[in-house]
């Protein structure tokens, strides 16, 4: 009996031609937290990365404000400059890593690199949220790739999951905790009963919050990220300017305690949901059932859920910030570029997951008033006997009330007074806004009415 020869199982680590392949040459602008982490991980794991990539990845030039500090990180074998454009247009650079941040000069550097025929890797979510459509269009025109896994929930490969792993699915919604600073603050408010200001001060002391935390606590950073996720999920342009954004600066510890009493926890969520009439694109603090997986994403961690029509609900969890955590995503993008460098654009994964002809340029973002969700209302009243009046009045205003209860004053901060807690069924935001405005004038009401959305995130 004649048998075919059995091939050897001891295949070489790399194909014979790989050793002769030129390394992918990288120029990087910025050697701060992200840049330094990228260089360290790339140097530490270079053999492993080359084994996965099929070729080496070599840092050839770095731009930094302080050349002395840069040399202390990268050593003497990497060329240094303080001119970003020199890196963006350097003839020996194949791919630009933009690690400086910001939206103004960074746009100019990235576009210059693209025009020079260089691929771009960035973790700059603000840049892509504001200028992404222009940058992606330029990249298509010049046949180069723009990769940005590190721009959203850095240690979580959520962009790759949407564009590749879930590419067979019609995505129904993407939602999650995508800002570690605010999640740390909300966790402290719940676990230690402290107010917003004290929790923010703790976050700053531990390095989780910047000296100017505006982008985080006002929800802007999360809005940058959910805008990018929505584009990849639904095949639409990046619509950051249309997102509804609400931060946590007005959130009271009283509501954190009341939510807990009702069986919920408050999280700052980014939500992108496909409806028949358009897309919800929003960031806001919301009540999540205490039994829900996202309710257990605490501290500075991130958690993202995606619902597809075929896969159902999937969840992704990991660190949303950090030097080497971001580097992990940046280098993963470099590996993709190294593997596909020299291939035609048609063979690459599209920047936003859909090829240009399939993008829905007209897909509308729903206005705030049209968003339907459940709601939580906290109504301060003069006496406990007025609970029935509040429930009846809301029902008369076409607000579908599911539950009305008195807050347990033993679990509330001192001096909170009598609080009526209301949970509604799904209702348009416009209806809730009108009811809250009118309720403030009701004789039973003793102060401002608090209103928050409730997200069930059903499977």
XYZ file of C-alpha atoms in Angstrom:
459
model
C 0.000 0.000 0.000
C 1.445 3.312 -1.083
C 1.059 6.246 1.263
C 1.637 9.910 0.685
C 4.642 11.210 2.565
C 3.766 12.679 5.966
C 4.852 16.304 6.212
C 7.098 17.233 9.094
C 5.334 18.767 12.056
C 8.460 20.699 12.963
C 7.836 23.621 10.645
C 10.219 26.537 10.898
C 9.071 29.430 13.053
C 8.982 31.742 10.037
C 8.824 31.050 6.291
C 12.241 31.064 4.608
C 11.613 34.398 2.897
C 10.703 36.127 6.154
C 14.245 36.599 7.375
C 14.976 38.674 4.295
C 11.890 40.868 4.674
C 12.599 44.441 5.652
C 11.190 45.376 9.077
C 8.211 47.693 9.206
C 9.764 51.065 9.966
C 7.935 53.184 12.520
C 8.104 56.884 13.255
C 6.410 58.082 16.425
C 5.269 61.528 17.517
C 5.142 61.746 21.307
C 7.051 59.834 23.967
C 4.734 60.404 26.932
C 2.609 57.764 28.622
C 1.436 56.090 25.401
C 4.634 56.538 23.412
C 6.965 55.318 26.154
C 4.761 52.302 26.820
C 4.690 51.456 23.128
C 8.470 51.590 22.858
C 8.968 49.457 25.985
C 6.560 46.708 24.955
C 7.847 46.687 21.387
C 11.432 46.304 22.622
C 10.601 43.729 25.307
C 8.508 41.448 23.082
C 10.164 42.057 19.721
C 10.940 38.399 18.982
C 7.427 37.273 19.897
C 5.880 40.085 17.844
C 8.049 39.254 14.828
C 7.026 35.600 15.136
C 3.370 36.599 14.936
C 3.847 39.263 12.303
C 6.210 37.506 9.935
C 8.592 40.461 9.969
C 10.197 42.801 12.449
C 8.806 46.130 13.605
C 11.494 48.735 14.128
C 11.258 52.205 15.675
C 13.462 54.444 13.544
C 12.617 58.015 14.580
C 10.791 59.681 17.478
C 9.632 63.266 17.916
C 9.594 64.705 21.436
C 9.600 68.087 23.117
C 12.439 67.020 25.382
C 15.100 65.181 23.416
C 16.991 64.339 26.602
C 13.962 62.633 28.092
C 13.271 60.855 24.813
C 16.823 59.497 24.690
C 16.436 58.171 28.249
C 13.510 56.089 26.973
C 14.584 54.981 23.481
C 18.380 55.044 23.752
C 20.886 56.096 21.108
C 19.826 53.824 18.252
C 16.620 55.752 17.439
C 16.831 59.092 15.639
C 15.294 61.999 17.563
C 13.744 65.274 16.470
C 11.499 67.963 17.893
C 9.812 68.569 14.511
C 6.642 66.437 14.157
C 6.403 67.057 10.415
C 9.875 65.617 9.962
C 8.589 62.329 11.343
C 5.286 62.467 9.426
C 7.107 62.850 6.093
C 10.332 60.971 6.852
C 11.450 58.924 3.816
C 12.483 55.965 5.995
C 9.143 55.700 7.817
C 6.427 53.257 6.675
C 3.913 53.976 9.418
C 3.346 56.943 11.709
C 2.333 56.340 15.313
C 0.608 59.493 16.554
C 0.950 59.411 20.357
C 0.865 63.106 21.178
C -2.893 63.648 21.467
C -5.011 66.688 20.700
C -7.076 67.531 17.651
C -5.404 70.513 15.953
C -1.722 69.893 15.144
C -2.302 66.124 15.292
C -4.727 66.411 12.371
C -2.064 68.180 10.306
C 0.607 65.582 11.103
C -1.675 62.664 10.311
C -2.879 64.133 7.023
C 0.696 64.942 6.023
C 1.733 61.344 6.688
C -1.204 60.038 4.667
C -0.368 62.308 1.731
C 3.188 60.977 1.924
C 1.833 57.439 1.520
C 2.343 56.322 5.106
C 0.012 54.231 7.217
C -1.147 55.738 10.528
C -1.714 54.198 13.953
C -3.237 56.319 16.708
C -4.936 55.961 20.077
C -6.284 59.512 19.813
C -10.049 59.158 20.130
C -10.645 62.923 20.152
C -8.795 63.328 16.847
C -10.865 60.642 15.136
C -14.167 61.706 16.686
C -13.689 65.271 15.436
C -11.706 64.759 12.210
C -12.113 61.030 11.536
C -14.318 61.322 8.453
C -11.780 63.620 6.785
C -8.838 61.436 7.815
C -10.445 58.189 6.639
C -11.394 59.761 3.303
C -7.797 60.916 2.784
C -6.498 57.457 3.685
C -8.804 55.831 1.107
C -7.663 58.306 -1.515
C -3.985 57.542 -0.894
C -4.399 53.789 -0.343
C -3.106 53.662 3.231
C -4.528 52.313 6.472
C -5.531 54.206 9.618
C -5.676 51.885 12.647
C -7.020 52.954 16.033
C -7.779 50.037 18.346
C -6.183 51.949 21.215
C -8.667 54.806 20.873
C -11.470 52.899 22.627
C -11.164 50.883 25.870
C -7.494 50.245 25.220
C -6.980 46.703 26.539
C -10.266 45.532 25.009
C -10.097 44.694 21.266
C -13.603 46.035 20.691
C -12.938 47.683 17.313
C -11.566 44.430 15.939
C -14.508 42.547 17.458
C -17.033 44.780 15.685
C -15.206 44.896 12.354
C -14.133 41.253 12.194
C -15.383 38.894 14.889
C -18.998 40.092 14.634
C -18.981 40.939 10.928
C -21.770 38.442 10.170
C -24.171 40.239 12.518
C -26.647 43.034 12.204
C -25.634 44.917 15.333
C -28.641 46.036 17.372
C -26.819 47.942 20.106
C -23.455 48.675 21.679
C -23.362 49.938 25.255
C -20.870 50.128 28.025
C -18.656 51.750 30.592
C -15.927 53.290 28.477
C -14.397 55.876 30.797
C -12.369 54.574 33.736
C -12.177 57.897 35.586
C -15.925 58.294 35.971
C -16.373 54.625 36.786
C -13.825 54.970 39.595
C -15.661 58.035 40.933
C -19.088 56.343 40.817
C -17.673 53.216 42.483
C -16.275 55.337 45.329
C -19.578 57.194 45.734
C -21.415 53.908 46.060
C -18.935 51.895 48.134
C -17.818 54.623 50.536
C -20.823 56.943 50.520
C -18.690 59.969 49.613
C -19.841 62.873 47.473
C -18.761 63.606 43.917
C -16.122 66.196 44.868
C -14.388 63.894 47.364
C -14.462 60.940 44.957
C -12.969 63.118 42.209
C -10.208 64.270 44.552
C -9.360 60.624 45.302
C -9.254 59.844 41.575
C -6.862 62.743 40.980
C -4.635 61.740 43.891
C -4.313 58.216 42.480
C -3.689 59.409 38.921
C -7.017 58.177 37.542
C -8.142 61.740 36.773
C -6.265 64.608 35.159
C -5.723 67.953 36.885
C -8.400 69.207 34.465
C -10.847 66.283 34.367
C -13.465 68.027 32.200
C -13.367 65.608 29.247
C -13.922 62.659 31.594
C -16.482 63.934 34.089
C -18.558 65.791 31.479
C -18.860 62.652 29.351
C -16.928 64.025 26.355
C -14.277 61.296 26.339
C -16.971 58.606 26.423
C -18.826 60.389 23.601
C -15.678 60.312 21.442
C -15.484 56.564 21.952
C -19.144 55.650 21.484
C -19.193 57.702 18.261
C -16.400 55.520 16.865
C -18.106 52.327 18.032
C -21.427 53.371 16.494
C -19.763 54.031 13.147
C -18.259 50.537 13.156
C -21.448 48.901 14.387
C -23.910 50.498 11.978
C -21.887 51.491 8.918
C -22.342 55.227 9.394
C -19.927 58.162 9.398
C -18.509 59.309 12.732
C -21.217 61.557 14.197
C -19.680 62.876 17.405
C -21.220 66.332 16.876
C -24.709 64.764 17.022
C -24.174 62.741 20.203
C -26.176 63.589 23.331
C -23.673 64.036 26.142
C -24.311 64.299 29.869
C -21.640 63.886 32.524
C -21.730 63.100 36.231
C -20.943 66.496 37.777
C -24.568 67.078 38.817
C -25.038 63.564 40.198
C -25.798 63.455 43.921
C -24.807 60.800 46.393
C -28.475 60.788 47.404
C -29.387 59.289 44.025
C -26.619 56.701 44.251
C -28.117 55.567 47.590
C -31.701 55.632 46.303
C -30.756 53.617 43.223
C -29.154 51.025 45.484
C -32.348 50.777 47.501
C -34.316 50.057 44.326
C -31.876 47.346 43.242
C -29.832 49.406 40.755
C -26.391 50.946 40.415
C -25.536 54.147 38.583
C -22.963 53.968 35.798
C -21.895 56.445 33.138
C -22.876 54.629 29.950
C -22.152 55.174 26.308
C -25.066 53.804 24.283
C -25.484 53.364 20.527
C -28.727 51.660 19.546
C -30.189 51.061 16.099
C -33.876 51.944 15.769
C -36.113 51.819 12.696
C -36.119 55.603 12.519
C -32.401 56.133 13.197
C -29.648 55.658 15.766
C -29.518 56.607 19.424
C -26.079 57.995 20.186
C -25.732 59.120 23.779
C -23.692 59.262 26.966
C -25.369 59.690 30.335
C -25.379 58.447 33.929
C -28.014 55.724 34.099
C -29.399 53.146 36.473
C -28.407 49.561 35.661
C -29.961 46.567 37.477
C -27.620 45.421 40.251
C -27.726 41.896 38.815
C -26.526 43.058 35.388
C -22.957 42.285 34.334
C -22.171 45.958 33.749
C -23.204 46.763 37.318
C -20.199 44.724 38.454
C -17.636 46.617 36.380
C -16.037 48.646 39.160
C -13.089 50.899 39.833
C -11.283 52.144 36.730
C -12.195 49.121 34.606
C -14.191 49.218 31.366
C -16.945 46.896 30.177
C -18.681 46.874 26.797
C -21.624 44.808 25.595
C -22.707 44.241 22.003
C -25.919 42.660 20.785
C -25.930 41.101 17.340
C -28.823 39.311 15.689
C -26.813 36.086 15.280
C -24.277 36.127 18.134
C -26.682 37.507 20.733
C -25.114 39.492 23.571
C -21.345 39.438 23.987
C -19.376 41.206 26.707
C -15.827 42.582 26.739
C -14.025 43.572 29.938
C -10.627 45.067 30.674
C -8.544 48.086 31.573
C -9.558 51.264 29.781
C -6.341 53.192 30.356
C -2.675 52.741 31.189
C 0.688 53.028 29.491
C 1.321 49.416 28.512
C -2.377 48.626 28.196
C -2.600 51.263 25.474
C 0.670 50.034 24.007
C -0.847 46.574 23.656
C -3.524 47.993 21.347
C -1.134 50.263 19.442
C 1.244 47.399 18.712
C -1.626 45.125 17.695
C -2.450 47.749 15.079
C 1.201 47.811 13.977
C 1.090 44.022 13.599
C -1.976 44.319 11.360
C -0.267 46.990 9.262
C 2.893 44.885 8.993
C 0.918 41.869 7.820
C -1.047 43.795 5.213
C 1.540 46.338 4.076
C 1.751 46.119 0.288
C -1.714 44.634 -0.184
C -4.409 46.557 -2.007
C -6.872 48.603 0.030
C -9.696 46.336 -1.154
C -8.088 43.425 0.703
C -7.865 45.253 4.032
C -10.512 45.612 6.715
C -12.246 48.974 6.022
C -11.544 51.796 8.458
C -15.105 51.797 9.822
C -15.897 48.150 9.124
C -17.887 48.780 5.930
C -16.620 49.498 2.441
C -17.436 52.971 1.149
C -20.284 51.931 -1.147
C -22.054 50.226 1.785
C -21.807 53.144 4.216
C -25.137 54.763 5.113
C -24.334 58.462 4.875
C -27.958 59.405 5.589
C -28.472 57.381 8.759
C -29.924 59.877 11.219
C -28.995 60.307 14.868
C -32.190 60.597 16.879
C -32.712 63.808 18.859
C -32.780 63.599 22.642
C -36.526 64.141 22.836
C -37.203 61.069 20.688
C -35.201 58.564 22.757
C -37.407 56.018 24.573
C -36.073 54.464 27.786
C -37.237 53.654 31.266
C -36.664 56.404 33.817
C -35.956 56.943 37.499
C -37.401 60.000 39.225
C -36.617 61.174 42.728
C -39.255 63.594 43.991
C -38.691 65.378 47.328
C -42.041 65.894 49.101
C -43.238 67.583 52.266
C -44.663 64.448 53.852
C -44.817 60.701 53.259
C -48.590 60.884 52.770
C -48.048 62.666 49.448
C -46.613 59.588 47.738
C -49.964 58.695 46.187
C -50.429 62.211 44.833
C -47.090 62.031 43.002
C -47.843 58.662 41.391
C -51.334 59.680 40.341
C -50.179 62.990 38.926
C -47.464 61.335 36.798
C -49.935 58.780 35.462
C -52.250 61.620 34.479
C -49.370 63.173 32.516
C -49.095 59.986 30.394
C -45.977 58.802 32.209
C -46.213 54.967 32.462
C -45.418 54.371 36.135
C -44.136 50.927 37.117
C -43.219 51.496 40.747
C -43.612 54.209 43.385
C -41.878 53.904 46.739
C -40.627 55.975 49.644
C -36.869 56.121 50.088
C -35.646 54.419 53.248
C -34.326 57.362 55.234
C -32.027 55.086 57.263
C -29.861 54.479 54.173
C -29.832 58.109 52.979
C -27.437 60.943 53.855
C -28.543 63.021 56.892
C -31.012 65.789 56.129
C -32.254 64.211 52.883
C -35.924 64.709 53.771
C -38.802 62.629 52.434
C -38.120 61.276 48.920
C -40.590 59.584 46.598
C -38.873 57.226 44.157
C -40.508 56.443 40.825
C -39.580 53.923 38.139
C -41.296 54.260 34.768
C -41.758 52.012 31.789
C -40.184 53.045 28.468
C -41.319 56.535 27.533
C -40.079 59.325 25.263
C -37.615 61.720 26.834
C -39.814 64.631 25.747
C -42.696 63.298 27.854
C -40.466 62.892 30.910
C -38.968 66.359 30.487
C -42.412 67.980 30.389
C -43.624 65.976 33.381
C -40.552 66.816 35.479
C -40.852 70.509 34.635
C -44.512 70.595 35.607
C -44.025 68.374 38.669
C -41.602 70.925 40.117
C -44.576 73.299 40.531
C -46.816 70.713 42.241
C -47.720 71.770 45.821
C -46.633 68.390 47.181
C -43.089 68.797 45.860
C -40.450 70.234 48.207
C -37.474 70.729 45.881
C -35.840 69.942 42.509
C -36.848 66.661 40.895
C -33.985 64.364 39.833
C -34.412 62.318 36.662
C -32.098 59.621 35.247
C -32.510 57.019 32.546
C -32.753 53.321 33.384
C -30.943 50.947 31.018
C -31.983 47.298 31.091
C -29.835 46.255 28.071
C -31.902 43.198 27.380
C -30.504 40.103 25.738
